[in-house]
C-alpha cells in the first residue's frame, strides 16, 4: 500500500486525475451497493410520502426514527465488535473461530434486541398519546417495535460479512434490500391495501424478516467453506461494546434528535417537511461516511508506520474525492431544492429553506473531509467521543428552542449548526493533535517530513 501511494506521489498527473482514481477505487463494490441502497431508500421515502401525505408521512417517519434508535441499542455495538475480534482470527490463520464468534454474537444481539423491542412495545402507547400526542403512532409503533429484533440481527450479519471480506454483500443486506422490498410493496401491492399506515408497518416487519433470512443464508454459505473449531475463550465483549454503543448513540442523536424533538414541540406537518428535507441531505453524508470507511484501514496503516507525508497526502486526496462526489448533488440541493421536493408531493415544496440550511451544513461536512476517521485511525477515539458529546449538549437545547418557535426551519438550524460545530472541532483536533493538514485548500505541513509528531497527551491515545 505504501509503495502504491509513493508511486502515485511521484507520478503527478494532476489533482483531478488522482481524485478520479480514488473515486473509481472507492466505487468498486461497497460504494456502488451503498449508492444503490441510497437510491432505493430515497425512493421508499418518496413513495411513502406520496401514499400518506405530509402529515401521515411525518407520523410514520417518527415511528421509523424510534425504531432506528431502538436498533442502535439492540445491536449493542456487536456489528463493530465482531469485526474487531473476528478480523484477527479471519486474517490471522484461524478462520475456523468465526463460527463460534458468529454464534456468540447472534445470541447476545438476539437477547439484547428482544429486551429493547419489549421495552419499546410496552411504552408505545405512552409515547404515542402522552409524549407525541399522535393517535396513529399508537397503531404503528407496536409493529415497528417487533421489527427491532430482525433489524438488529441484520446489522450483526453485515458486520460478519465485512469481517470475512464481503463488504459489498454486507451493504446489500445492511442498507439496500429492505428499501427495495418496501418500494416493491408500495408499487406492486394491491390497490388500497398498503395505503394504510398500520399495514405499511406490518409490511416493514415482514420485509425485515425476509432480509434477515437472506443475510443468514449468505453468512452461513461463506462460513461453510471453512472448518469449525470451537473457540475456548471468547473475548469479553461487554467492555468493548459499551464505547461503540456510546459513539453509535451519539451519532444517531446528532442526526435524528432534532426530528424527534420537532415531533414533540411542533406538529406532524412540520415533522413531515423536516423528514423529507433531511432524508435528501443525509444521503450525501452517508456517501461521505462510506468513503471514510473505505479508506479507514489505510489511514490507520499510514499512522502506525509513522509515515506523516503519506498520511497527510492520503487524507488530503480523500477530502478532494469527497468534495468531487458531493459537488453536483449539493449544487442541486442548494439551487433547485423545490425540484427534488416535488418528488414527495407539491405540499413538500414548503421545505425549500429547510433543504438549503441542511445542504449548507453538508457542504462544510464535505469540505472538512474524513476528520473523524483520522482521529479514530490515530488512536484518538476519545477525542471524537468528547466532540460528539459537546455537540449534543449544544444541539439538543437549541433544537428544542428553535423548533418551538420556527418549526422545521428551526430544527434544521439546530441540526445544521451541530454538524458544522462537530466538523470544525474535529478538523482543529486533526491539525493540533495529529500535526497534519488534511484540508486540500490549506498548505500541507509534511511535504518534506517523514515522521508523524508525537501526540501531546497520552490519555486520549489509550481509548
Coordinates of C-alpha atoms in Angstrom, one line a residue:
X1 CA 0.0 0.0 0.0
X2 CA 2.8 2.4 0.9
X3 CA 4.5 1.6 -2.4
X4 CA 1.4 2.4 -4.3
X5 CA 1.0 5.7 -2.5
X6 CA 4.6 6.7 -3.1
X7 CA 4.4 5.8 -6.8
X8 CA 1.2 7.9 -7.1
X9 CA 3.1 10.8 -5.4
X10 CA 6.0 10.6 -7.9
X11 CA 3.8 10.3 -11.0
X12 CA 1.9 13.6 -10.7
X13 CA -0.8 13.6 -13.3
X14 CA -2.7 16.4 -11.7
X15 CA -5.1 16.7 -8.8
X16 CA -8.2 15.8 -10.8
X17 CA -6.7 12.5 -12.1
X18 CA -5.7 11.4 -8.6
X19 CA -9.1 12.3 -7.3
X20 CA -10.8 10.3 -10.1
X21 CA -8.6 7.3 -9.3
X22 CA -9.6 7.4 -5.6
X23 CA -13.3 7.8 -6.5
X24 CA -13.1 4.9 -9.0
X25 CA -11.4 2.7 -6.4
X26 CA -14.0 3.5 -3.7
X27 CA -16.9 3.0 -6.1
X28 CA -16.0 -0.6 -6.7
X29 CA -18.3 -3.0 -4.8
X30 CA -19.2 -1.5 -1.4
X31 CA -19.7 2.1 -2.5
X32 CA -21.7 1.0 -5.6
X33 CA -24.0 -1.2 -3.5
X34 CA -24.3 1.6 -0.9
X35 CA -25.2 4.1 -3.6
X36 CA -27.9 1.7 -4.8
X37 CA -29.2 1.5 -1.3
X38 CA -29.3 5.2 -1.0
X39 CA -31.4 5.4 -4.2
X40 CA -33.7 2.7 -3.0
X41 CA -34.1 4.4 0.4
X42 CA -34.9 7.7 -1.1
X43 CA -37.4 6.0 -3.5
X44 CA -39.0 4.4 -0.5
X45 CA -39.4 7.7 1.3
X46 CA -40.8 9.4 -1.9
X47 CA -43.4 6.6 -2.3
X48 CA -44.2 6.7 1.4
X49 CA -44.8 10.4 1.3
X50 CA -47.0 10.2 -1.8
X51 CA -49.0 7.4 -0.2
X52 CA -49.5 9.0 3.2
X53 CA -49.3 12.8 2.6
X54 CA -47.2 15.2 4.6
X55 CA -48.9 14.6 8.0
X56 CA -49.1 10.8 7.7
X57 CA -45.5 10.8 6.4
X58 CA -44.4 12.7 9.5
X59 CA -46.0 10.2 11.8
X60 CA -44.6 7.1 10.0
X61 CA -41.2 8.7 9.9
X62 CA -41.4 9.3 13.6
X63 CA -42.1 5.6 14.1
X64 CA -39.1 4.7 11.9
X65 CA -36.9 7.1 13.9
X66 CA -37.9 5.5 17.2
X67 CA -37.4 2.0 15.8
X68 CA -33.9 3.0 14.5
X69 CA -33.0 4.4 17.9
X70 CA -34.0 1.1 19.5
X71 CA -31.9 -0.8 16.9
X72 CA -28.8 1.2 17.8
X73 CA -29.2 -0.1 21.4
X74 CA -30.5 -3.5 20.4
X75 CA -27.5 -4.5 18.3
X76 CA -25.3 -3.5 21.2
X77 CA -22.3 -2.5 19.0
X78 CA -21.8 -6.1 18.1
X79 CA -21.7 -5.4 14.4
X80 CA -18.5 -3.4 15.0
X81 CA -17.1 -5.5 17.8
X82 CA -17.3 -8.7 15.7
X83 CA -15.1 -7.0 13.1
X84 CA -12.6 -6.0 15.8
X85 CA -12.4 -9.5 17.3
X86 CA -13.2 -11.6 14.2
X87 CA -10.8 -9.8 11.9
X88 CA -7.6 -11.1 13.6
X89 CA -9.0 -14.6 13.6
X90 CA -10.1 -14.5 9.9
X91 CA -6.9 -12.8 8.6
X92 CA -4.6 -14.4 11.2
X93 CA -4.8 -18.0 10.1
X94 CA -7.7 -19.1 12.4
X95 CA -10.9 -18.6 10.3
X96 CA -12.5 -21.6 11.9
X97 CA -13.0 -19.5 15.0
X98 CA -15.5 -17.4 13.1
X99 CA -18.2 -20.0 13.6
X100 CA -18.0 -19.5 17.4
X101 CA -17.8 -15.8 17.1
X102 CA -20.8 -15.7 14.8
X103 CA -23.0 -17.8 17.2
X104 CA -21.9 -15.9 20.3
X105 CA -22.7 -12.5 18.6
X106 CA -26.1 -13.7 17.4
X107 CA -27.0 -15.0 20.9
X108 CA -26.1 -11.7 22.6
X109 CA -27.6 -9.5 19.9
X110 CA -30.7 -11.6 19.9
X111 CA -31.2 -11.3 23.7
X112 CA -30.4 -7.6 23.8
X113 CA -32.6 -6.7 20.8
X114 CA -35.5 -8.7 22.3
X115 CA -35.3 -6.8 25.5
X116 CA -35.2 -3.4 23.7
X117 CA -38.1 -4.4 21.5
X118 CA -40.1 -5.4 24.5
X119 CA -39.4 -2.0 26.2
X120 CA -40.4 -0.1 23.0
X121 CA -43.6 -2.2 22.6
X122 CA -44.5 -1.7 26.2
X123 CA -44.1 2.1 26.1
X124 CA -45.6 2.5 22.6
X125 CA -48.9 3.8 23.9
X126 CA -47.4 6.3 26.4
X127 CA -45.1 7.6 23.7
X128 CA -47.9 7.9 21.2
X129 CA -50.5 9.5 23.3
X130 CA -48.6 11.4 26.1
X131 CA -45.3 12.4 24.6
X132 CA -46.1 13.0 20.9
X133 CA -49.9 13.2 21.0
X134 CA -50.3 11.2 17.8
X135 CA -53.1 8.5 17.8
X136 CA -51.8 7.0 14.6
X137 CA -48.4 6.4 16.1
X138 CA -50.1 4.1 18.7
X139 CA -51.1 1.7 15.9
X140 CA -47.8 1.8 14.1
X141 CA -45.3 1.7 16.9
X142 CA -46.1 -1.9 18.2
X143 CA -45.3 -3.4 14.8
X144 CA -42.2 -1.3 14.5
X145 CA -41.1 -2.5 17.9
X146 CA -41.3 -6.1 16.7
X147 CA -39.0 -5.2 13.8
X148 CA -36.2 -4.2 16.1
X149 CA -35.1 -7.8 16.5
X150 CA -34.6 -8.7 12.8
X151 CA -33.2 -5.2 12.1
X152 CA -30.6 -5.6 14.9
X153 CA -29.6 -9.1 13.8
X154 CA -29.2 -7.7 10.2
X155 CA -26.5 -5.3 11.4
X156 CA -24.7 -8.2 13.1
X157 CA -24.8 -10.3 9.9
X158 CA -23.5 -7.3 8.0
X159 CA -20.6 -7.0 10.5
X160 CA -19.7 -10.7 9.9
X161 CA -19.8 -10.2 6.2
X162 CA -17.4 -7.3 6.4
X163 CA -15.1 -9.3 8.6
X164 CA -14.9 -12.2 6.1
X165 CA -14.1 -9.8 3.2
X166 CA -17.6 -9.5 1.8
X167 CA -18.3 -5.7 2.2
X168 CA -20.5 -5.5 -0.9
X169 CA -22.8 -8.2 0.4
X170 CA -22.7 -6.5 3.8
X171 CA -24.0 -3.2 2.4
X172 CA -26.6 -5.2 0.4
X173 CA -28.2 -6.7 3.5
X174 CA -27.5 -3.6 5.7
X175 CA -29.0 -0.9 3.6
X176 CA -30.2 -1.9 0.1
X177 CA -32.5 -4.9 0.3
X178 CA -35.0 -3.6 2.8
X179 CA -35.9 -0.3 1.0
X180 CA -36.0 -2.3 -2.3
X181 CA -38.6 -4.6 -0.8
X182 CA -40.6 -1.7 0.6
X183 CA -40.6 0.0 -2.8
X184 CA -41.9 -3.2 -4.4
X185 CA -44.6 -3.4 -1.7
X186 CA -45.7 0.2 -2.3
X187 CA -45.7 -0.1 -6.1
X188 CA -46.8 -3.7 -6.7
X189 CA -49.2 -4.2 -3.8
X190 CA -52.9 -4.5 -4.4
X191 CA -54.5 -1.0 -4.6
X192 CA -55.7 0.3 -1.3
X193 CA -54.1 -2.3 0.9
X194 CA -50.8 -0.6 1.6
X195 CA -52.0 2.9 1.8
X196 CA -52.9 2.4 5.5
X197 CA -50.1 3.3 7.9
X198 CA -50.6 0.2 10.1
X199 CA -50.5 -2.1 7.0
X200 CA -47.2 -0.4 5.9
X201 CA -45.8 -1.1 9.4
X202 CA -46.7 -4.8 9.1
X203 CA -45.1 -4.9 5.6
X204 CA -41.9 -3.3 7.1
X205 CA -41.8 -6.0 9.7
X206 CA -42.2 -8.8 7.1
X207 CA -39.6 -7.2 4.8
X208 CA -37.1 -7.0 7.7
X209 CA -37.6 -10.7 8.5
X210 CA -37.2 -11.6 4.8
X211 CA -33.9 -9.7 4.5
X212 CA -32.6 -11.4 7.8
X213 CA -33.2 -14.8 6.2
X214 CA -31.2 -13.7 3.1
X215 CA -28.4 -12.4 5.3
X216 CA -28.2 -15.6 7.4
X217 CA -28.0 -17.7 4.2
X218 CA -25.2 -15.5 2.8
X219 CA -23.2 -15.7 6.1
X220 CA -23.6 -19.5 6.5
X221 CA -22.8 -20.2 2.9
X222 CA -19.5 -18.5 3.2
X223 CA -18.6 -19.8 6.7
X224 CA -19.4 -23.3 5.4
X225 CA -16.3 -23.1 3.3
X226 CA -14.1 -23.2 6.4
X227 CA -13.9 -25.9 9.0
X228 CA -15.3 -25.4 12.5
X229 CA -13.3 -25.3 15.7
X230 CA -14.7 -24.1 19.0
X231 CA -13.1 -21.0 20.4
X232 CA -12.5 -21.9 24.1
X233 CA -12.1 -18.3 25.3
X234 CA -14.3 -15.7 23.6
X235 CA -13.4 -12.1 24.3
X236 CA -15.2 -10.1 27.0
X237 CA -17.3 -8.1 24.6
X238 CA -19.1 -6.1 27.4
X239 CA -16.1 -3.8 27.8
X240 CA -15.8 -3.4 24.0
X241 CA -19.4 -2.9 23.2
X242 CA -20.1 0.0 25.6
X243 CA -17.8 2.5 23.9
X244 CA -19.1 1.5 20.5
X245 CA -22.8 1.9 21.6
X246 CA -21.9 5.3 23.1
X247 CA -20.5 6.5 19.8
X248 CA -23.3 5.0 17.7
X249 CA -25.9 6.5 20.1
X250 CA -24.3 10.0 19.9
X251 CA -24.0 9.9 16.1
X252 CA -27.7 8.8 15.9
X253 CA -28.8 11.5 18.3
X254 CA -27.0 14.2 16.4
X255 CA -28.7 13.1 13.2
X256 CA -32.2 12.4 14.5
X257 CA -32.8 14.0 17.8
X258 CA -33.9 17.3 16.0
X259 CA -36.5 15.2 14.3
X260 CA -37.9 13.6 17.5
X261 CA -37.8 17.0 19.3
X262 CA -39.6 18.7 16.4
X263 CA -42.3 16.0 16.6
X264 CA -42.8 16.7 20.3
X265 CA -42.5 20.5 20.1
X266 CA -44.5 21.2 16.9
X267 CA -46.9 19.2 14.7
X268 CA -46.9 16.3 12.2
X269 CA -46.9 18.6 9.2
X270 CA -43.6 20.3 10.2
X271 CA -42.2 16.8 11.1
X272 CA -43.0 15.5 7.6
X273 CA -41.4 18.5 5.9
X274 CA -38.3 18.2 8.0
X275 CA -38.1 14.5 7.4
X276 CA -38.3 14.9 3.6
X277 CA -35.6 17.6 3.6
X278 CA -33.3 15.7 6.0
X279 CA -33.7 12.4 4.1
X280 CA -32.3 14.1 0.9
X281 CA -29.4 15.9 2.5
X282 CA -28.4 13.0 4.8
X283 CA -27.8 10.8 1.7
X284 CA -24.8 13.0 0.9
X285 CA -23.5 12.5 4.4
X286 CA -24.0 8.7 4.1
X287 CA -21.9 8.6 0.9
X288 CA -19.1 10.5 2.7
X289 CA -19.3 8.0 5.6
X290 CA -18.9 5.1 3.2
X291 CA -15.9 6.7 1.6
X292 CA -14.4 7.2 5.1
X293 CA -15.0 3.6 5.8
X294 CA -13.3 2.5 2.6
X295 CA -10.0 4.4 3.5
X296 CA -10.1 4.0 7.3
X297 CA -7.7 1.0 7.2
X298 CA -5.2 2.9 5.0
X299 CA -5.3 5.9 7.4
X300 CA -4.5 3.5 10.3
X301 CA -1.7 1.8 8.4
X302 CA 0.0 5.1 7.4
X303 CA -0.2 6.4 11.0
X304 CA 1.0 3.1 12.5
X305 CA 4.0 3.1 10.2
X306 CA 4.7 6.7 11.2
X307 CA 4.6 8.0 7.6
X308 CA 3.4 11.5 8.1
X309 CA 3.8 12.7 4.5
X310 CA 1.8 9.7 3.1
X311 CA -0.8 10.0 5.9
X312 CA -1.3 13.7 5.1
X313 CA -1.3 13.2 1.3
X314 CA -3.9 10.4 1.5
X315 CA -6.1 12.4 3.8
X316 CA -6.0 15.4 1.5
X317 CA -6.8 13.3 -1.6
X318 CA -9.7 11.7 0.1
X319 CA -11.1 15.1 1.1
X320 CA -10.8 16.2 -2.5
X321 CA -12.6 13.0 -3.6
X322 CA -15.4 13.8 -1.1
X323 CA -15.8 17.3 -2.5
X324 CA -15.9 15.9 -6.0
X325 CA -18.5 13.3 -5.2
X326 CA -20.8 15.7 -3.3
X327 CA -20.4 18.8 -5.5
X328 CA -23.2 18.1 -8.0
X329 CA -25.9 16.9 -5.6
X330 CA -25.1 19.8 -3.2
X331 CA -25.4 22.3 -6.0
X332 CA -28.9 20.8 -6.9
X333 CA -30.0 20.9 -3.3
X334 CA -28.8 24.5 -2.8
X335 CA -30.2 26.0 -6.0
X336 CA -33.0 23.7 -7.0
X337 CA -34.5 22.3 -3.8
X338 CA -38.1 22.6 -5.0
X339 CA -37.4 20.3 -7.9
X340 CA -36.4 17.5 -5.6
X341 CA -39.1 18.2 -3.0
X342 CA -41.8 18.0 -5.7
X343 CA -41.0 14.3 -5.9
X344 CA -42.5 13.9 -2.5
X345 CA -45.6 15.9 -3.4
X346 CA -46.3 19.6 -4.1
X347 CA -47.1 20.3 -0.4
X348 CA -43.4 19.5 0.4
X349 CA -42.2 22.5 -1.5
X350 CA -42.7 24.5 1.7
X351 CA -39.4 22.9 2.9
X352 CA -37.1 24.6 0.4
X353 CA -35.4 26.7 3.1
X354 CA -35.0 23.7 5.3
X355 CA -33.2 21.9 2.5
X356 CA -30.9 24.8 1.9
X357 CA -29.9 25.0 5.6
X358 CA -29.1 21.3 5.8
X359 CA -27.3 21.3 2.5
X360 CA -25.1 24.1 3.6
X361 CA -24.1 22.0 6.7
X362 CA -23.4 19.1 4.4
X363 CA -21.2 21.3 2.3
X364 CA -19.0 22.0 5.2
X365 CA -19.1 18.3 6.1
X366 CA -17.6 17.6 2.7
X367 CA -15.1 20.5 2.9
X368 CA -13.7 19.1 6.2
X369 CA -13.3 15.6 4.9
X370 CA -12.8 12.5 7.0
X371 CA -11.7 14.3 10.1
X372 CA -13.4 11.9 12.5
X373 CA -11.9 8.8 10.8
X374 CA -8.5 10.4 11.0
X375 CA -8.9 10.8 14.8
X376 CA -10.0 7.2 15.3
X377 CA -7.3 5.8 13.0
X378 CA -4.7 7.6 15.0
X379 CA -5.9 6.3 18.4
X380 CA -7.8 9.5 19.3
X381 CA -11.3 8.0 19.5
X382 CA -11.8 9.5 23.0
X383 CA -11.4 13.0 21.5
X384 CA -14.1 12.2 18.9
X385 CA -16.4 11.0 21.7
X386 CA -15.8 14.2 23.6
X387 CA -16.5 16.2 20.4
X388 CA -19.8 14.4 19.8
X389 CA -20.8 14.9 23.4
X390 CA -20.1 18.6 23.4
X391 CA -22.0 19.0 20.1
X392 CA -25.0 17.1 21.6
X393 CA -25.1 19.3 24.7
X394 CA -25.4 22.4 22.4
X395 CA -27.7 20.9 19.7
X396 CA -30.5 19.4 21.8
X397 CA -31.4 22.5 23.8
X398 CA -31.0 24.7 20.7
X399 CA -33.3 22.4 18.8
X400 CA -36.0 22.5 21.4
X401 CA -36.0 26.3 21.5
X402 CA -35.8 26.8 17.7
X403 CA -38.3 24.0 16.9
X404 CA -40.9 25.5 19.2
X405 CA -40.6 28.9 17.5
X406 CA -39.7 28.2 13.9
X407 CA -40.8 24.6 13.3
X408 CA -38.9 22.6 10.7
X409 CA -36.6 25.6 9.8
X410 CA -35.6 25.9 13.5
X411 CA -34.9 22.2 13.7
X412 CA -32.7 22.5 10.6
X413 CA -30.8 25.4 12.0
X414 CA -30.0 23.4 15.2
X415 CA -29.1 20.2 13.3
X416 CA -27.0 22.0 10.7
X417 CA -25.3 24.1 13.3
X418 CA -24.5 21.0 15.3
X419 CA -22.9 19.3 12.2
X420 CA -20.9 22.4 11.4
X421 CA -19.7 22.6 15.0
X422 CA -18.7 18.9 15.1
X423 CA -16.7 19.1 11.9
X424 CA -14.9 22.3 12.8
X425 CA -13.8 20.9 16.2
X426 CA -12.7 17.6 14.6
X427 CA -10.7 19.4 11.9
X428 CA -9.0 21.5 14.5
X429 CA -8.1 18.4 16.6
X430 CA -6.6 16.8 13.5
X431 CA -4.5 19.8 12.9
X432 CA -3.4 20.3 16.5
X433 CA -3.1 16.8 17.8
X434 CA -2.0 14.8 14.7
X435 CA 0.1 17.6 13.2
X436 CA -1.3 17.2 9.7
X437 CA -3.3 19.4 7.4
X438 CA -6.0 17.3 5.7
X439 CA -7.8 20.3 4.1
X440 CA -6.6 20.4 0.5
X441 CA -7.2 24.2 0.2
X442 CA -4.7 24.8 3.0
X443 CA -0.8 24.5 2.8
X444 CA 0.4 21.0 3.6
X445 CA 2.5 20.6 6.8
X446 CA 4.5 17.5 5.9
X447 CA 5.6 17.8 2.3
X448 CA 9.2 17.3 3.3
X449 CA 8.9 15.3 6.5
X450 CA 8.7 11.5 7.1
X451 CA 7.5 11.2 10.7
X452 CA 4.3 12.0 12.5
X453 CA 4.8 14.2 15.5
X454 CA 4.0 12.6 18.9
X455 CA 0.6 13.0 20.4
X456 CA 0.7 15.7 23.1
X457 CA -1.5 13.9 25.6
X458 CA -1.3 10.2 26.4
X459 CA -4.7 9.8 28.0
X460 CA -6.7 10.2 24.7
X461 CA -4.4 7.8 22.8
X462 CA -5.3 4.9 25.0
X463 CA -9.0 5.0 24.0

